[in-house]
Short mmCIF file of C-alpha atoms in Angstrom, two decimals:
data_model
loop_
_atom_site.label_atom_id
_atom_site.label_comp_id
_atom_site.label_asym_id
_atom_site.label_seq_id
_atom_site.Cartn_x
_atom_site.Cartn_y
_atom_site.Cartn_z
CA UNK A 488 -4.22 -19.70 13.10
CA UNK A 489 -1.51 -19.82 10.47
CA UNK A 490 -2.30 -18.39 7.26
CA UNK A 491 -0.92 -22.11 5.74
CA UNK A 492 -3.62 -23.84 7.62
CA UNK A 493 -6.34 -21.18 6.65
CA UNK A 494 -8.99 -23.03 4.28
CA UNK A 495 -10.21 -21.40 1.24
CA UNK A 496 -13.65 -20.93 2.67
CA UNK A 497 -15.37 -18.07 0.93
CA UNK A 498 -14.24 -17.23 -2.55
CA UNK A 499 -16.63 -14.34 -2.71
CA UNK A 500 -14.92 -12.36 0.58
CA UNK A 501 -16.65 -9.01 1.83
CA UNK A 502 -14.84 -7.31 4.44
CA UNK A 503 -16.54 -7.31 7.87
CA UNK A 504 -18.13 -4.54 9.39
CA UNK A 505 -16.27 -4.47 12.51
CA UNK A 506 -13.32 -5.52 14.03
CA UNK A 507 -10.62 -2.75 12.88
CA UNK A 508 -6.70 -3.77 12.90
CA UNK A 509 -5.68 -0.26 11.76
CA UNK A 510 -6.57 3.15 13.91
CA UNK A 511 -5.27 6.15 12.25
CA UNK A 512 -6.52 9.01 14.77
CA UNK A 513 -5.56 12.95 13.97
CA UNK A 514 -2.04 12.12 12.65
CA UNK A 515 0.36 15.31 12.19
CA UNK A 516 3.87 14.64 10.76
CA UNK A 517 6.24 16.54 9.53
CA UNK A 518 10.03 16.25 7.90
CA UNK A 519 12.61 18.69 9.03
CA UNK A 520 14.61 20.55 6.14
CA UNK A 521 17.37 23.17 5.95
CA UNK A 522 14.35 25.84 5.57
CA UNK A 523 12.42 24.49 8.77
CA UNK A 524 9.77 22.46 9.32
CA UNK A 525 7.85 20.76 6.34
CA UNK A 526 4.30 19.63 7.32
CA UNK A 527 3.45 16.19 5.56
CA UNK A 528 0.11 14.84 7.27
CA UNK A 529 -2.54 17.16 8.56
CA UNK A 530 -4.99 15.46 10.91
CA UNK A 531 -5.17 11.84 9.21
CA UNK A 532 -7.95 9.82 10.33
CA UNK A 533 -8.38 6.40 9.00
CA UNK A 534 -9.98 2.84 9.97
CA UNK A 535 -8.83 -0.63 8.18
CA UNK A 536 -10.89 -3.39 9.15
CA UNK A 537 -10.02 -7.48 9.32
CA UNK A 538 -9.55 -8.58 5.97
CA UNK A 539 -10.18 -5.06 4.28
CA UNK A 540 -7.76 -3.96 1.44
CA UNK A 541 -7.83 0.07 1.61
CA UNK A 542 -6.18 1.82 -1.56
CA UNK A 543 -4.79 5.40 -1.04
CA UNK A 544 -4.55 7.75 -3.72
CA UNK A 545 -3.56 11.32 -3.98
CA UNK A 546 -1.20 14.26 -5.47
CA UNK A 547 2.36 13.51 -5.46
CA UNK A 548 4.32 14.91 -2.23
CA UNK A 549 1.02 14.74 -0.10
CA UNK A 550 2.24 11.82 2.65
CA UNK A 551 1.16 8.89 1.15
CA UNK A 552 4.26 6.56 1.56
CA UNK A 553 4.89 8.79 4.98
CA UNK A 554 1.56 7.38 6.08
CA UNK A 555 2.94 3.59 5.52
CA UNK A 556 6.22 4.33 6.89
CA UNK A 557 4.38 5.76 10.39
CA UNK A 558 2.23 2.39 10.35
CA UNK A 559 5.32 0.30 9.81
CA UNK A 560 7.31 2.34 12.41
CA UNK A 561 9.67 3.89 10.00
CA UNK A 562 8.87 7.34 10.55
CA UNK A 563 7.04 9.13 13.82
CA UNK A 564 3.99 11.28 14.33
CA UNK A 565 4.13 14.44 15.94
CA UNK A 566 0.99 14.44 17.38
CA UNK A 567 -1.93 11.90 16.75
CA UNK A 568 -1.97 7.96 16.86
CA UNK A 569 -1.49 5.05 14.90
CA UNK A 570 -2.09 1.44 16.09
CA UNK A 571 -2.31 -2.24 14.40
CA UNK A 572 -4.35 -4.41 16.53
CA UNK A 573 -4.11 -1.45 19.68
CA UNK A 574 -0.14 -1.68 19.41
CA UNK A 575 2.02 1.10 18.14
CA UNK A 576 3.81 0.36 15.12
CA UNK A 577 7.35 0.15 16.72
CA UNK A 578 5.58 -2.90 18.92
CA UNK A 579 8.18 -6.02 18.98
CA UNK A 580 5.44 -8.15 17.40
CA UNK A 581 5.45 -7.79 13.39
CA UNK A 582 1.87 -7.25 12.73
CA UNK A 583 2.83 -5.76 9.60
CA UNK A 584 4.53 -6.91 6.29
CA UNK A 585 6.07 -4.02 3.99
CA UNK A 586 6.25 -4.07 0.14
CA UNK A 587 8.63 -1.53 -1.15
CA UNK A 588 8.54 -0.04 -4.65
CA UNK A 589 11.57 -1.88 -5.96
CA UNK A 590 12.18 -5.39 -5.35
CA UNK A 591 14.37 -5.48 -1.92
CA UNK A 592 15.58 -9.13 -2.06
CA UNK A 593 19.28 -10.11 -0.99
CA UNK A 594 20.94 -11.04 -4.68
CA UNK A 595 23.51 -13.82 -3.27
CA UNK A 596 20.25 -16.30 -1.76
CA UNK A 597 17.96 -17.97 -3.79
CA UNK A 598 14.31 -17.12 -4.18
CA UNK A 599 13.38 -19.86 -1.39
CA UNK A 600 15.93 -18.54 0.98
CA UNK A 601 15.10 -14.95 0.46
CA UNK A 602 10.97 -16.20 1.63
CA UNK A 603 12.59 -18.17 4.40
CA UNK A 604 14.20 -14.97 6.00
CA UNK A 605 10.27 -13.94 6.33
CA UNK A 606 9.81 -16.93 7.89
CA UNK A 607 12.76 -16.48 10.40
CA UNK A 608 11.75 -13.08 11.30
CA UNK A 609 8.39 -14.82 13.09
CA UNK A 610 10.60 -17.51 14.54
CA UNK A 611 10.62 -15.99 17.94
CA UNK A 612 6.89 -16.67 18.12
CA UNK A 613 6.43 -19.75 15.91
CA UNK A 614 10.17 -21.74 15.98
CA UNK A 615 10.43 -23.86 12.74
CA UNK A 616 12.63 -26.15 11.94
CA UNK A 617 14.49 -26.04 8.33
CA UNK A 618 12.42 -28.75 6.55
CA UNK A 619 8.99 -26.63 7.84
CA UNK A 620 10.66 -23.15 6.49
CA UNK A 621 11.57 -24.86 3.55
CA UNK A 622 7.95 -26.36 3.03
CA UNK A 623 6.08 -23.11 3.89
CA UNK A 624 8.11 -21.14 1.53
CA UNK A 625 7.60 -23.40 -1.43
CA UNK A 626 3.83 -23.10 -1.13
CA UNK A 627 3.84 -19.27 -0.58
CA UNK A 628 5.87 -19.69 -3.87
CA UNK A 629 2.90 -21.89 -5.14
CA UNK A 630 0.29 -18.93 -4.13
CA UNK A 631 1.84 -16.10 -6.00
CA UNK A 632 2.53 -18.47 -9.24
CA UNK A 633 6.23 -19.17 -8.78
CA UNK A 634 6.23 -22.85 -8.57
CA UNK A 635 9.84 -24.31 -10.00
CA UNK A 636 11.51 -20.94 -9.37
CA UNK A 637 12.75 -21.89 -5.66
CA UNK A 638 16.13 -22.04 -6.62
CA UNK A 639 16.88 -19.28 -8.75
CA UNK A 640 18.73 -16.23 -7.89
CA UNK A 641 16.52 -13.06 -8.25
CA UNK A 642 19.15 -11.83 -11.16
CA UNK A 643 17.68 -14.65 -13.15
CA UNK A 644 14.07 -13.10 -12.73
CA UNK A 645 11.82 -10.50 -14.30
CA UNK A 646 11.21 -7.43 -12.44
CA UNK A 647 7.55 -8.66 -12.12
CA UNK A 648 8.82 -12.22 -10.55
CA UNK A 649 11.17 -10.56 -8.54
CA UNK A 650 8.36 -8.15 -7.03
CA UNK A 651 6.22 -11.76 -6.66
CA UNK A 652 8.74 -12.94 -4.33
CA UNK A 653 8.91 -9.53 -2.69
CA UNK A 654 4.95 -10.21 -1.73
CA UNK A 655 5.69 -13.72 -0.63
CA UNK A 656 8.44 -12.73 1.80
CA UNK A 657 6.27 -9.92 3.28
CA UNK A 658 3.50 -12.38 3.70
CA UNK A 659 5.69 -14.98 5.34
CA UNK A 660 5.69 -13.34 8.62
CA UNK A 661 1.89 -13.99 8.49
CA UNK A 662 1.01 -10.26 9.02
CA UNK A 663 -2.08 -9.10 10.21
CA UNK A 664 -1.64 -6.39 7.57
CA UNK A 665 -0.06 -5.80 4.86
CA UNK A 666 1.51 -2.66 3.49
CA UNK A 667 2.54 -1.85 -0.28
CA UNK A 668 3.96 1.29 -1.49
CA UNK A 669 3.34 1.28 -5.54
CA UNK A 670 4.39 -2.32 -5.68
CA UNK A 671 3.89 -2.33 -9.39
CA UNK A 672 4.88 0.85 -10.64
CA UNK A 673 8.05 -0.45 -12.57
CA UNK A 674 6.80 -2.91 -14.60
CA UNK A 675 4.76 -2.86 -17.81
CA UNK A 676 1.17 -2.66 -18.17
CA UNK A 677 0.35 -6.19 -18.90
CA UNK A 678 2.51 -7.52 -15.93
CA UNK A 679 1.41 -5.03 -13.59
CA UNK A 680 -2.23 -6.41 -14.21
CA UNK A 681 -1.25 -9.67 -14.02
CA UNK A 682 0.51 -9.05 -10.60
CA UNK A 683 -2.82 -7.24 -9.56
CA UNK A 684 -4.56 -10.14 -9.91
CA UNK A 685 -2.45 -12.49 -8.16
CA UNK A 686 -2.16 -9.86 -5.21
CA UNK A 687 -6.15 -9.60 -4.92
CA UNK A 688 -6.28 -13.38 -5.12
CA UNK A 689 -3.92 -13.92 -2.55
CA UNK A 690 -5.21 -11.50 0.25
CA UNK A 691 -8.35 -13.14 -0.83
CA UNK A 692 -7.52 -16.35 0.07
CA UNK A 693 -5.38 -15.40 3.15
CA UNK A 694 -8.01 -12.93 4.73
CA UNK A 695 -4.84 -10.29 5.16
CA UNK A 696 -5.77 -6.57 5.58
CA UNK A 697 -3.88 -4.15 3.39
CA UNK A 698 -3.04 -0.76 2.71
CA UNK A 699 -2.20 -0.20 -0.77
CA UNK A 700 -0.67 3.37 -1.66
CA UNK A 701 -0.44 3.97 -5.87
CA UNK A 702 -0.82 6.58 -8.19
CA UNK A 703 -3.05 4.48 -10.49
CA UNK A 704 -6.65 5.02 -9.96
CA UNK A 705 -7.51 2.07 -11.97
CA UNK A 706 -5.13 0.15 -9.86
CA UNK A 707 -6.75 1.58 -6.58
CA UNK A 708 -10.39 0.56 -7.66
CA UNK A 709 -9.21 -3.04 -8.98
CA UNK A 710 -7.35 -3.76 -5.46
CA UNK A 711 -9.42 -1.75 -2.62
CA UNK A 712 -12.67 -2.53 -1.04
CA UNK A 713 -12.52 1.25 -0.39
CA UNK A 714 -10.47 4.09 -1.81
CA UNK A 715 -9.26 6.69 0.47
CA UNK A 716 -8.22 10.20 -1.45
CA UNK A 717 -6.02 12.59 0.15
CA UNK A 718 -5.62 15.96 -0.10
CA UNK A 719 -2.35 17.85 -1.61
CA UNK A 720 0.61 18.28 1.19
CA UNK A 721 0.05 18.35 4.07
CA UNK A 722 -2.15 15.68 3.50
CA UNK A 723 -5.54 14.28 4.92
CA UNK A 724 -8.31 12.40 3.80
CA UNK A 725 -10.69 14.16 1.90
CA UNK A 726 -13.20 11.59 0.85
CA UNK A 727 -13.57 7.76 0.47
CA UNK A 728 -15.01 6.08 -2.07
CA UNK A 729 -16.57 2.23 -1.61
CA UNK A 730 -15.71 -0.15 -4.77
CA UNK A 731 -18.68 -2.27 -3.85
CA UNK A 732 -17.44 -5.05 -5.66
CA UNK A 733 -16.89 -9.12 -4.19
CA UNK A 734 -13.23 -10.31 -4.07
CA UNK A 735 -11.11 -11.68 -5.48
CA UNK A 736 -11.62 -9.34 -8.46
CA UNK A 737 -11.06 -10.96 -12.04
CA UNK A 738 -9.96 -9.68 -15.47
CA UNK A 739 -13.40 -8.95 -16.33
CA UNK A 740 -13.71 -6.56 -13.50
CA UNK A 741 -10.56 -5.23 -14.51
CA UNK A 742 -11.50 -4.11 -17.81
CA UNK A 743 -15.36 -3.33 -16.77
CA UNK A 744 -17.49 -0.38 -17.29
CA UNK A 745 -18.23 -0.61 -13.35
CA UNK A 746 -14.44 -0.16 -12.30
CA UNK A 747 -14.06 2.87 -15.05
CA UNK A 748 -17.49 4.49 -13.72
CA UNK A 749 -15.84 4.42 -9.94
CA UNK A 750 -12.24 5.30 -10.97
CA UNK A 751 -13.79 8.42 -13.02
CA UNK A 752 -15.69 9.77 -9.73
CA UNK A 753 -12.20 9.32 -8.01
CA UNK A 754 -10.58 11.24 -10.77
CA UNK A 755 -12.85 14.36 -10.53
CA UNK A 756 -12.41 14.38 -6.81
CA UNK A 757 -8.74 14.54 -7.30
CA UNK A 758 -8.78 16.86 -10.04
CA UNK A 759 -11.16 19.10 -7.89
CA UNK A 760 -8.62 18.85 -5.40
CA UNK A 761 -5.82 19.71 -7.66
CA UNK A 762 -7.62 22.56 -9.12
CA UNK A 763 -8.14 24.24 -5.84
CA UNK A 764 -4.50 23.81 -4.79
CA UNK A 765 -3.47 25.48 -7.95
CA UNK A 766 -5.51 28.21 -7.77
CA UNK A 767 -4.50 28.76 -3.96
CA UNK A 768 -0.87 28.55 -5.00
CA UNK A 769 -1.48 31.25 -7.74
CA UNK A 770 -3.12 33.55 -5.13
CA UNK A 771 -0.46 33.38 -3.22
CA UNK A 772 2.43 34.32 -5.75
CA UNK A 773 0.16 37.14 -6.88
CA UNK A 774 0.27 38.82 -3.30
CA UNK A 775 2.22 41.95 -3.44
CA UNK A 776 5.74 42.14 -2.17
CA UNK A 777 6.03 43.88 1.04
CA UNK A 778 9.06 46.30 1.80
CA UNK A 779 10.97 49.25 -0.01
CA UNK A 780 11.24 46.80 -3.11
CA UNK A 781 7.64 46.35 -3.76
CA UNK A 782 6.62 47.19 -6.90
CA UNK A 783 3.30 49.02 -7.31
CA UNK A 784 0.40 47.55 -9.53
CA UNK A 785 -0.48 50.02 -12.50
CA UNK A 786 -4.11 51.35 -12.00
CA UNK A 787 -7.14 49.78 -13.51
#
């Protein structure tokens, strides 16, 4: 069923217990550097169920974006598997939509034309005529709160509005899963919170599963049904927290004690992991040098 034909049947959505759409098992990956292989992912395991939103947090450089790129088919694993609906991410069927950190719109096209581009990407399975593409683009614009801006060029929009167009275009392919890489990192606080509410309501209305990478713990808790915490590089999932809040999320929850309490637990887990990593790094730097140039430690 197309997302535009879905009814807003259950406005207090809870993710189902089964029917997984993403499966990542024992995933290892590295980047090649002039100094040799740089391990990035180390045995990542995760599952995302149909309609579920999983937020991923972790230290900078721990492999969060690499994980998204693997799921989108933009990076390869060394070993392990990553599947969306049982298919590899490089399948010809576009099961996932991707929203980058910065808006990636075509500046010479109108807002509507940018969204219609997403509709064309699925035309090999659901061919639409120009009138149908226009109608569906306008419905998506209404869904993300941009009714009346269809004929504007991206340069005439604010950064937050451009990112809403990016979201609408990613949803236009009717993805099973939406992948978002820090989509609101470049906007101010009030705009960020407004966009978080727009995204939460949109995902809930469509029943679309999502994986959201963010450095903002509060954002992760607000958007996610679960929050996965990654270790320092090479990244792995060290703990997953249940948020336990119905969707769509509200502005009241956004500033609630309940959200703050879950955020505090995740912060402590990240802090503990970071302290362990710092201690390990300090211990390595304190190891005595080998060879003739080694300096002896003074006797106690």
